[in-house]
Amino acid sequence: MTDNGVPAAAEPQVESSQQADPTRFGAFGGVFVPETLIGALEQLDRAFAQAYRDDRFWEELREMLRTYVGRPTPLCPAERLTSFVRSRARQGKGAAIWLKREDLAHTGAHKINNTIGQVLLAKRMEKSRVIAETGAGQHGVATATAAARFGLACEVYMGAEDARRQRLNVVRMRMLGAEVHEVTTGSKTLKDATNEAMRDWMSSVENTHYVLGSVVGPHPFPTIVRELQSIIGRETKGQSLRSFSKLPDAIVACVGGGSNAAGIFTTFIDDESVKLYGVEAGGTSSEIGQHAATLAVGSPGILHGAYSYVLQDEFGQTSDVHSCSAGLDYPGVGPEHAHWKETGRVTYTVRTDAQALDAFSLMSQSEGIIPALETAHAIAEAIDLAGTMDREQNLVICLSGRGDKDVEEVARLKGMLGEAAR
Ligand SMILES: *Cc1c(COP(=O)(O)O)cnc(C)c1O
């Protein structure tokens, strides 16, 4: 391993001999797509397997991550947040809290780790065009950014409702040279945008790569996105050893599709002393349609090409979802998370809109870091969890993104527009 945690030559976990079916995570995952996409997925699988064994691929990616994305991102101590937790905790309790600062990556979140890697793959496959789905617009912006950097045409599908709520990201994508298609079917949100992107891909696979934004979808996407995001975990491991001379005792990350969580968890999966926590969006209540707690409330089913947990009604119709954070507002979840839930390796919890909003303010005012609303769900969980841990222990929060995109929404939710938002 090099200084910034990137392996010099990667170990192909993709074809691990323990895993009978490489398209599956236990019972979950697989390839449930129309015939027309099978060829493209097989081509992608081969291209990734080749790239995985090719030092030049990792060298180019490493160089891009260093000089363009700004990696490694820091692991920094959250001293005032830790003091706050200790002031409320019992004697001797209150773990030291550390922040893995993905908010400092170019474009403000972890998403760029994946899009740079996938655009490099697209170039290896000699595709001249990329497409993407986007919810809040963060993945769309990260894809448009990578496409601009490498000179590929880029088209992004976004629900019309999301495009209205996140106008600034629509403008940003267009400024970066991407074409944005507003999707007016269904609930006009991420699920519908994903359907449209898949439809586009069916008729354009010859010259087009579909840059999926999370560890979801058919094989090989969940594996590719996890591997590209695992830089977060590898850096965190090296930085933990340097900063506090041991592994973290707990790691907390928010889960939408699950890519920032998978990225930081993967490296620690075999380190049993490290407890892993994934936090889903509890929205406004546990009623169907008012949350996005797929693993907590959903059931196994098929969505967007993979068998995983899905929020669905008794007839298998995908449910409406709600979260104050657009990035967690998705009725599915990555199949590997379904597997980690089943095996018990990762503990999945739920935090509501209100709890996320409180944590958003606490992080802003105790550390001077305005987090993304998605991340605020992980922060809410981490604050309570740290209070139950011993003082000698260390807890890492994956600070998946910065909250600039959310300030207006938070001000609105707190009824603070026109006043100081506190
Ligand atoms: C998109 C996004 C998420 C949710 O996506 P995952 O695939 O679950 O990581 C979380 N945080 C931020 C900042 C995001 O932009």
Short mmCIF file of N, CA and C in Angstrom, two decimals, residues 132-282:
data_model
loop_
_atom_site.label_atom_id
_atom_site.label_comp_id
_atom_site.label_asym_id
_atom_site.label_seq_id
_atom_site.Cartn_x
_atom_site.Cartn_y
_atom_site.Cartn_z
N ALA A 132 -26.14 9.11 -17.42
CA ALA A 132 -26.26 8.88 -15.98
C ALA A 132 -27.67 9.24 -15.53
N GLU A 133 -28.08 8.64 -14.39
CA GLU A 133 -29.30 9.05 -13.71
C GLU A 133 -28.86 9.95 -12.55
N THR A 134 -29.72 10.83 -12.11
CA THR A 134 -29.35 11.58 -10.91
C THR A 134 -30.60 11.95 -10.12
N GLY A 135 -30.45 12.00 -8.79
CA GLY A 135 -31.57 12.40 -7.93
C GLY A 135 -31.44 13.87 -7.61
N ALA A 136 -30.62 14.17 -6.61
CA ALA A 136 -30.40 15.56 -6.22
C ALA A 136 -29.56 16.31 -7.25
N GLY A 137 -28.89 15.55 -8.10
CA GLY A 137 -28.03 16.19 -9.10
C GLY A 137 -26.55 16.03 -8.79
N GLN A 138 -26.23 15.45 -7.63
CA GLN A 138 -24.82 15.33 -7.24
C GLN A 138 -24.07 14.35 -8.15
N HIS A 139 -24.70 13.20 -8.41
CA HIS A 139 -24.06 12.23 -9.30
C HIS A 139 -24.03 12.76 -10.73
N GLY A 140 -25.08 13.49 -11.13
CA GLY A 140 -25.11 14.09 -12.47
C GLY A 140 -23.97 15.08 -12.64
N VAL A 141 -23.77 15.91 -11.63
CA VAL A 141 -22.68 16.89 -11.69
C VAL A 141 -21.32 16.18 -11.73
N ALA A 142 -21.17 15.14 -10.91
CA ALA A 142 -19.89 14.42 -10.88
C ALA A 142 -19.62 13.72 -12.21
N THR A 143 -20.68 13.20 -12.85
CA THR A 143 -20.51 12.56 -14.16
C THR A 143 -20.19 13.59 -15.23
N ALA A 144 -20.92 14.72 -15.22
CA ALA A 144 -20.66 15.78 -16.19
C ALA A 144 -19.24 16.32 -16.05
N THR A 145 -18.76 16.38 -14.82
CA THR A 145 -17.40 16.86 -14.55
C THR A 145 -16.36 15.92 -15.15
N ALA A 146 -16.52 14.61 -14.87
CA ALA A 146 -15.56 13.63 -15.39
C ALA A 146 -15.62 13.58 -16.92
N ALA A 147 -16.84 13.68 -17.48
CA ALA A 147 -16.98 13.66 -18.94
C ALA A 147 -16.30 14.87 -19.57
N ALA A 148 -16.46 16.04 -18.94
CA ALA A 148 -15.81 17.24 -19.46
C ALA A 148 -14.29 17.08 -19.42
N ARG A 149 -13.80 16.54 -18.32
CA ARG A 149 -12.35 16.39 -18.15
C ARG A 149 -11.74 15.48 -19.22
N PHE A 150 -12.53 14.45 -19.65
CA PHE A 150 -11.99 13.50 -20.63
C PHE A 150 -12.59 13.66 -22.02
N GLY A 151 -13.42 14.70 -22.22
CA GLY A 151 -13.92 14.99 -23.56
C GLY A 151 -14.94 14.01 -24.09
N LEU A 152 -15.81 13.46 -23.22
CA LEU A 152 -16.89 12.58 -23.68
C LEU A 152 -18.21 13.34 -23.66
N ALA A 153 -19.11 13.00 -24.60
CA ALA A 153 -20.46 13.57 -24.57
C ALA A 153 -21.18 13.02 -23.35
N CYS A 154 -22.03 13.84 -22.74
CA CYS A 154 -22.69 13.42 -21.50
C CYS A 154 -24.16 13.84 -21.48
N GLU A 155 -25.04 12.88 -21.20
CA GLU A 155 -26.46 13.20 -21.05
C GLU A 155 -26.94 12.63 -19.72
N VAL A 156 -27.70 13.43 -18.99
CA VAL A 156 -28.12 13.04 -17.64
C VAL A 156 -29.65 13.05 -17.54
N TYR A 157 -30.20 11.97 -16.98
CA TYR A 157 -31.63 11.88 -16.75
C TYR A 157 -31.94 12.26 -15.30
N MET A 158 -32.91 13.17 -15.16
CA MET A 158 -33.25 13.67 -13.83
C MET A 158 -34.77 13.86 -13.77
N GLY A 159 -35.42 13.38 -12.70
CA GLY A 159 -36.85 13.57 -12.54
C GLY A 159 -37.19 15.06 -12.55
N ALA A 160 -38.31 15.40 -13.19
CA ALA A 160 -38.69 16.81 -13.30
C ALA A 160 -38.89 17.45 -11.92
N GLU A 161 -39.41 16.64 -10.99
CA GLU A 161 -39.63 17.15 -9.63
C GLU A 161 -38.28 17.46 -8.96
N ASP A 162 -37.31 16.55 -9.13
CA ASP A 162 -35.97 16.78 -8.58
C ASP A 162 -35.30 17.98 -9.26
N ALA A 163 -35.51 18.09 -10.58
CA ALA A 163 -34.89 19.19 -11.32
C ALA A 163 -35.42 20.54 -10.82
N ARG A 164 -36.70 20.54 -10.44
CA ARG A 164 -37.28 21.77 -9.90
C ARG A 164 -36.66 22.10 -8.53
N ARG A 165 -36.54 21.04 -7.68
CA ARG A 165 -36.03 21.26 -6.32
C ARG A 165 -34.54 21.58 -6.31
N GLN A 166 -33.82 21.10 -7.34
CA GLN A 166 -32.36 21.26 -7.34
C GLN A 166 -31.92 21.99 -8.61
N ARG A 167 -32.57 23.10 -8.89
CA ARG A 167 -32.34 23.88 -10.09
C ARG A 167 -30.85 24.19 -10.30
N LEU A 168 -30.18 24.53 -9.23
CA LEU A 168 -28.78 24.93 -9.35
C LEU A 168 -27.91 23.82 -9.96
N ASN A 169 -28.18 22.57 -9.56
CA ASN A 169 -27.39 21.46 -10.12
C ASN A 169 -27.71 21.22 -11.60
N VAL A 170 -28.95 21.52 -12.01
CA VAL A 170 -29.30 21.42 -13.43
C VAL A 170 -28.47 22.43 -14.22
N VAL A 171 -28.43 23.64 -13.72
CA VAL A 171 -27.63 24.69 -14.37
C VAL A 171 -26.16 24.31 -14.40
N ARG A 172 -25.68 23.77 -13.28
CA ARG A 172 -24.27 23.39 -13.17
C ARG A 172 -23.91 22.33 -14.22
N MET A 173 -24.79 21.31 -14.37
CA MET A 173 -24.52 20.25 -15.37
C MET A 173 -24.46 20.85 -16.77
N ARG A 174 -25.40 21.77 -17.07
CA ARG A 174 -25.41 22.39 -18.40
C ARG A 174 -24.15 23.23 -18.60
N MET A 175 -23.71 23.91 -17.57
CA MET A 175 -22.47 24.70 -17.68
C MET A 175 -21.27 23.81 -17.98
N LEU A 176 -21.33 22.58 -17.47
CA LEU A 176 -20.23 21.63 -17.70
C LEU A 176 -20.34 20.97 -19.07
N GLY A 177 -21.36 21.34 -19.83
CA GLY A 177 -21.50 20.83 -21.19
C GLY A 177 -22.40 19.63 -21.34
N ALA A 178 -23.07 19.22 -20.25
CA ALA A 178 -23.95 18.05 -20.33
C ALA A 178 -25.34 18.45 -20.76
N GLU A 179 -26.04 17.49 -21.38
CA GLU A 179 -27.44 17.70 -21.71
C GLU A 179 -28.27 17.07 -20.58
N VAL A 180 -29.25 17.80 -20.07
CA VAL A 180 -30.07 17.28 -18.97
C VAL A 180 -31.48 17.01 -19.49
N HIS A 181 -31.96 15.74 -19.32
CA HIS A 181 -33.32 15.39 -19.71
C HIS A 181 -34.19 15.33 -18.47
N GLU A 182 -35.23 16.14 -18.43
CA GLU A 182 -36.14 16.09 -17.29
C GLU A 182 -37.21 15.03 -17.54
N VAL A 183 -37.31 14.09 -16.60
CA VAL A 183 -38.20 12.94 -16.75
C VAL A 183 -39.54 13.23 -16.08
N THR A 184 -40.61 13.08 -16.87
CA THR A 184 -41.93 13.47 -16.34
C THR A 184 -42.84 12.27 -16.06
N THR A 185 -42.27 11.05 -16.10
CA THR A 185 -43.09 9.86 -15.80
C THR A 185 -43.10 9.58 -14.30
N GLY A 186 -44.06 8.79 -13.85
CA GLY A 186 -44.14 8.32 -12.47
C GLY A 186 -44.13 9.46 -11.46
N SER A 187 -43.31 9.28 -10.41
CA SER A 187 -43.25 10.31 -9.37
C SER A 187 -42.25 11.42 -9.75
N LYS A 188 -41.71 11.34 -10.98
CA LYS A 188 -40.78 12.35 -11.50
C LYS A 188 -39.54 12.51 -10.61
N THR A 189 -39.09 11.38 -10.03
CA THR A 189 -37.90 11.44 -9.17
C THR A 189 -36.88 10.38 -9.61
N LEU A 190 -35.95 10.03 -8.70
CA LEU A 190 -34.79 9.21 -9.05
C LEU A 190 -35.13 7.86 -9.69
N LYS A 191 -36.12 7.18 -9.13
CA LYS A 191 -36.52 5.87 -9.66
C LYS A 191 -36.90 5.99 -11.15
N ASP A 192 -37.64 7.04 -11.48
CA ASP A 192 -38.10 7.24 -12.86
C ASP A 192 -36.93 7.64 -13.77
N ALA A 193 -36.01 8.46 -13.23
CA ALA A 193 -34.83 8.84 -14.00
C ALA A 193 -33.98 7.61 -14.31
N THR A 194 -33.87 6.69 -13.35
CA THR A 194 -33.10 5.46 -13.56
C THR A 194 -33.73 4.60 -14.65
N ASN A 195 -35.07 4.49 -14.62
CA ASN A 195 -35.77 3.75 -15.69
C ASN A 195 -35.42 4.33 -17.06
N GLU A 196 -35.45 5.66 -17.17
CA GLU A 196 -35.19 6.32 -18.46
C GLU A 196 -33.75 6.12 -18.91
N ALA A 197 -32.81 6.20 -17.97
CA ALA A 197 -31.40 6.01 -18.31
C ALA A 197 -31.19 4.58 -18.85
N MET A 198 -31.85 3.59 -18.19
CA MET A 198 -31.71 2.20 -18.66
C MET A 198 -32.32 2.04 -20.05
N ARG A 199 -33.43 2.72 -20.29
CA ARG A 199 -34.08 2.67 -21.60
C ARG A 199 -33.16 3.24 -22.67
N ASP A 200 -32.53 4.39 -22.38
CA ASP A 200 -31.57 5.00 -23.31
C ASP A 200 -30.46 3.99 -23.63
N TRP A 201 -29.94 3.35 -22.57
CA TRP A 201 -28.79 2.46 -22.74
C TRP A 201 -29.13 1.29 -23.65
N MET A 202 -30.38 0.79 -23.56
CA MET A 202 -30.79 -0.34 -24.39
C MET A 202 -30.65 -0.03 -25.87
N SER A 203 -30.84 1.25 -26.24
CA SER A 203 -30.77 1.58 -27.67
C SER A 203 -29.45 2.25 -28.04
N SER A 204 -28.52 2.37 -27.09
CA SER A 204 -27.29 3.11 -27.39
C SER A 204 -26.01 2.41 -26.93
N VAL A 205 -26.14 1.11 -26.51
CA VAL A 205 -24.98 0.42 -25.92
C VAL A 205 -23.73 0.43 -26.80
N GLU A 206 -23.91 0.52 -28.11
CA GLU A 206 -22.76 0.51 -29.02
C GLU A 206 -21.72 1.57 -28.67
N ASN A 207 -22.19 2.82 -28.50
CA ASN A 207 -21.23 3.91 -28.28
C ASN A 207 -21.33 4.53 -26.89
N THR A 208 -22.20 3.96 -26.02
CA THR A 208 -22.51 4.63 -24.75
C THR A 208 -22.20 3.77 -23.54
N HIS A 209 -21.59 4.38 -22.53
CA HIS A 209 -21.45 3.71 -21.23
C HIS A 209 -22.41 4.37 -20.23
N TYR A 210 -23.09 3.53 -19.46
CA TYR A 210 -24.00 4.03 -18.43
C TYR A 210 -23.23 4.12 -17.11
N VAL A 211 -23.02 5.35 -16.64
CA VAL A 211 -22.30 5.57 -15.37
C VAL A 211 -23.31 5.51 -14.23
N LEU A 212 -23.46 4.32 -13.63
CA LEU A 212 -24.40 4.19 -12.51
C LEU A 212 -23.79 4.84 -11.27
N GLY A 213 -24.66 5.47 -10.46
CA GLY A 213 -24.15 6.34 -9.39
C GLY A 213 -24.00 5.72 -8.02
N SER A 214 -24.41 4.46 -7.84
CA SER A 214 -24.25 3.86 -6.51
C SER A 214 -24.02 2.35 -6.66
N VAL A 215 -23.92 1.65 -5.53
CA VAL A 215 -23.63 0.21 -5.58
C VAL A 215 -24.91 -0.59 -5.84
N VAL A 216 -25.71 -0.12 -6.79
CA VAL A 216 -26.99 -0.74 -7.12
C VAL A 216 -26.95 -1.24 -8.58
N GLY A 217 -28.09 -1.75 -9.04
CA GLY A 217 -28.17 -2.20 -10.42
C GLY A 217 -27.62 -3.60 -10.59
N PRO A 218 -27.64 -4.11 -11.85
CA PRO A 218 -27.18 -5.47 -12.14
C PRO A 218 -25.66 -5.60 -12.02
N HIS A 219 -25.16 -6.81 -11.77
CA HIS A 219 -23.73 -7.09 -11.86
C HIS A 219 -23.25 -6.65 -13.24
N PRO A 220 -22.09 -6.03 -13.41
CA PRO A 220 -21.04 -5.84 -12.40
C PRO A 220 -21.08 -4.49 -11.67
N PHE A 221 -22.16 -3.70 -11.83
CA PHE A 221 -22.14 -2.36 -11.25
C PHE A 221 -21.87 -2.32 -9.73
N PRO A 222 -22.58 -3.13 -8.92
CA PRO A 222 -22.34 -3.01 -7.48
C PRO A 222 -20.87 -3.27 -7.10
N THR A 223 -20.24 -4.20 -7.83
CA THR A 223 -18.83 -4.51 -7.55
C THR A 223 -17.91 -3.39 -8.03
N ILE A 224 -18.16 -2.88 -9.24
CA ILE A 224 -17.32 -1.81 -9.78
C ILE A 224 -17.38 -0.57 -8.89
N VAL A 225 -18.60 -0.17 -8.53
CA VAL A 225 -18.74 1.06 -7.74
C VAL A 225 -18.13 0.89 -6.35
N ARG A 226 -18.32 -0.29 -5.75
CA ARG A 226 -17.69 -0.55 -4.45
C ARG A 226 -16.17 -0.45 -4.56
N GLU A 227 -15.59 -1.08 -5.58
CA GLU A 227 -14.14 -1.05 -5.72
C GLU A 227 -13.63 0.37 -5.93
N LEU A 228 -14.35 1.16 -6.75
CA LEU A 228 -13.91 2.53 -7.01
C LEU A 228 -14.07 3.41 -5.76
N GLN A 229 -15.05 3.11 -4.93
CA GLN A 229 -15.24 3.89 -3.70
C GLN A 229 -14.39 3.37 -2.54
N SER A 230 -13.79 2.18 -2.69
CA SER A 230 -13.05 1.60 -1.56
C SER A 230 -11.80 2.41 -1.21
N ILE A 231 -11.43 3.35 -2.05
CA ILE A 231 -10.35 4.29 -1.72
C ILE A 231 -10.64 4.99 -0.38
N ILE A 232 -11.93 5.21 -0.09
CA ILE A 232 -12.29 5.90 1.17
C ILE A 232 -11.85 5.04 2.36
N GLY A 233 -12.15 3.75 2.30
CA GLY A 233 -11.81 2.86 3.40
C GLY A 233 -10.30 2.63 3.51
N ARG A 234 -9.64 2.47 2.36
CA ARG A 234 -8.19 2.23 2.39
C ARG A 234 -7.46 3.42 3.00
N GLU A 235 -7.84 4.62 2.59
CA GLU A 235 -7.22 5.80 3.19
C GLU A 235 -7.52 5.86 4.68
N THR A 236 -8.79 5.58 5.05
CA THR A 236 -9.18 5.68 6.45
C THR A 236 -8.36 4.73 7.32
N LYS A 237 -8.09 3.53 6.81
CA LYS A 237 -7.32 2.55 7.58
C LYS A 237 -5.90 3.07 7.86
N GLY A 238 -5.23 3.52 6.81
CA GLY A 238 -3.87 4.05 6.98
C GLY A 238 -3.85 5.26 7.90
N GLN A 239 -4.82 6.15 7.71
CA GLN A 239 -4.86 7.38 8.51
C GLN A 239 -5.18 7.08 9.97
N SER A 240 -6.02 6.06 10.24
CA SER A 240 -6.34 5.69 11.62
C SER A 240 -5.08 5.20 12.32
N LEU A 241 -4.33 4.34 11.63
CA LEU A 241 -3.11 3.79 12.23
C LEU A 241 -2.11 4.91 12.53
N ARG A 242 -2.04 5.91 11.63
CA ARG A 242 -1.12 7.02 11.86
C ARG A 242 -1.63 7.96 12.95
N SER A 243 -2.95 8.19 13.00
CA SER A 243 -3.50 9.20 13.91
C SER A 243 -3.68 8.68 15.32
N PHE A 244 -4.18 7.44 15.47
CA PHE A 244 -4.40 6.94 16.83
C PHE A 244 -3.89 5.50 17.01
N SER A 245 -3.01 5.10 16.10
CA SER A 245 -2.23 3.86 16.26
C SER A 245 -3.03 2.57 16.38
N LYS A 246 -4.27 2.58 15.98
CA LYS A 246 -5.04 1.33 15.92
C LYS A 246 -6.20 1.51 14.95
N LEU A 247 -6.96 0.46 14.76
CA LEU A 247 -8.13 0.56 13.89
C LEU A 247 -9.25 1.29 14.63
N PRO A 248 -10.17 1.91 13.91
CA PRO A 248 -11.33 2.51 14.59
C PRO A 248 -12.15 1.41 15.29
N ASP A 249 -12.87 1.78 16.34
CA ASP A 249 -13.77 0.82 16.99
C ASP A 249 -15.13 0.79 16.31
N ALA A 250 -15.50 1.91 15.70
CA ALA A 250 -16.78 1.97 15.00
C ALA A 250 -16.68 2.91 13.81
N ILE A 251 -17.42 2.59 12.74
CA ILE A 251 -17.51 3.44 11.56
C ILE A 251 -18.99 3.62 11.24
N VAL A 252 -19.38 4.87 10.99
CA VAL A 252 -20.79 5.16 10.71
C VAL A 252 -20.90 5.88 9.36
N ALA A 253 -21.80 5.41 8.49
CA ALA A 253 -22.01 6.04 7.18
C ALA A 253 -23.50 6.02 6.84
N CYS A 254 -23.96 7.01 6.09
CA CYS A 254 -25.35 7.01 5.65
C CYS A 254 -25.50 6.07 4.44
N VAL A 255 -26.73 5.57 4.25
CA VAL A 255 -27.00 4.63 3.17
C VAL A 255 -28.19 5.10 2.33
N GLY A 256 -27.90 5.49 1.07
CA GLY A 256 -28.96 5.75 0.11
C GLY A 256 -29.00 4.50 -0.76
N GLY A 257 -28.23 4.50 -1.85
CA GLY A 257 -27.95 3.26 -2.57
C GLY A 257 -26.88 2.47 -1.82
N GLY A 258 -26.00 3.22 -1.14
CA GLY A 258 -25.02 2.57 -0.28
C GLY A 258 -23.57 2.67 -0.73
N SER A 259 -23.22 3.64 -1.61
CA SER A 259 -21.85 3.63 -2.14
C SER A 259 -20.81 4.22 -1.21
N ASN A 260 -21.14 5.30 -0.49
CA ASN A 260 -20.11 5.82 0.43
C ASN A 260 -19.92 4.84 1.57
N ALA A 261 -21.03 4.21 2.01
CA ALA A 261 -20.93 3.22 3.10
C ALA A 261 -20.12 2.01 2.65
N ALA A 262 -20.44 1.47 1.47
CA ALA A 262 -19.68 0.31 0.97
C ALA A 262 -18.22 0.68 0.80
N GLY A 263 -17.97 1.89 0.32
CA GLY A 263 -16.59 2.34 0.09
C GLY A 263 -15.76 2.37 1.35
N ILE A 264 -16.36 2.80 2.46
CA ILE A 264 -15.58 2.86 3.71
C ILE A 264 -15.62 1.53 4.45
N PHE A 265 -16.70 0.74 4.30
CA PHE A 265 -16.82 -0.53 5.04
C PHE A 265 -15.91 -1.63 4.48
N THR A 266 -15.84 -1.73 3.14
CA THR A 266 -15.21 -2.88 2.48
C THR A 266 -13.85 -3.24 3.07
N THR A 267 -13.00 -2.22 3.25
CA THR A 267 -11.65 -2.45 3.76
C THR A 267 -11.65 -3.10 5.14
N PHE A 268 -12.72 -2.88 5.92
CA PHE A 268 -12.74 -3.32 7.31
C PHE A 268 -13.60 -4.58 7.54
N ILE A 269 -14.17 -5.12 6.47
CA ILE A 269 -15.11 -6.23 6.61
C ILE A 269 -14.50 -7.40 7.40
N ASP A 270 -13.21 -7.69 7.17
CA ASP A 270 -12.58 -8.82 7.86
C ASP A 270 -11.97 -8.43 9.21
N ASP A 271 -12.01 -7.14 9.55
CA ASP A 271 -11.50 -6.69 10.86
C ASP A 271 -12.66 -6.70 11.84
N GLU A 272 -12.83 -7.86 12.52
CA GLU A 272 -14.06 -8.02 13.29
C GLU A 272 -14.21 -7.07 14.46
N SER A 273 -13.09 -6.48 14.92
CA SER A 273 -13.20 -5.54 16.05
C SER A 273 -13.85 -4.22 15.63
N VAL A 274 -13.90 -3.97 14.32
CA VAL A 274 -14.46 -2.70 13.84
C VAL A 274 -15.96 -2.86 13.61
N LYS A 275 -16.75 -2.19 14.43
CA LYS A 275 -18.21 -2.28 14.26
C LYS A 275 -18.65 -1.31 13.17
N LEU A 276 -19.53 -1.77 12.28
CA LEU A 276 -19.94 -0.96 11.13
C LEU A 276 -21.43 -0.64 11.23
N TYR A 277 -21.76 0.63 11.01
CA TYR A 277 -23.15 1.07 11.11
C TYR A 277 -23.58 1.81 9.84
N GLY A 278 -24.66 1.37 9.22
CA GLY A 278 -25.24 2.06 8.07
C GLY A 278 -26.55 2.71 8.50
N VAL A 279 -26.75 3.96 8.08
CA VAL A 279 -27.90 4.72 8.58
C VAL A 279 -28.81 5.11 7.42
N GLU A 280 -30.06 4.66 7.49
CA GLU A 280 -31.03 4.97 6.44
C GLU A 280 -31.91 6.14 6.85
N ALA A 281 -32.65 6.66 5.85
CA ALA A 281 -33.48 7.85 6.07
C ALA A 281 -34.86 7.46 6.60
N GLY A 282 -35.18 7.93 7.81
CA GLY A 282 -36.47 7.65 8.43
C GLY A 282 -37.56 8.64 8.05
#
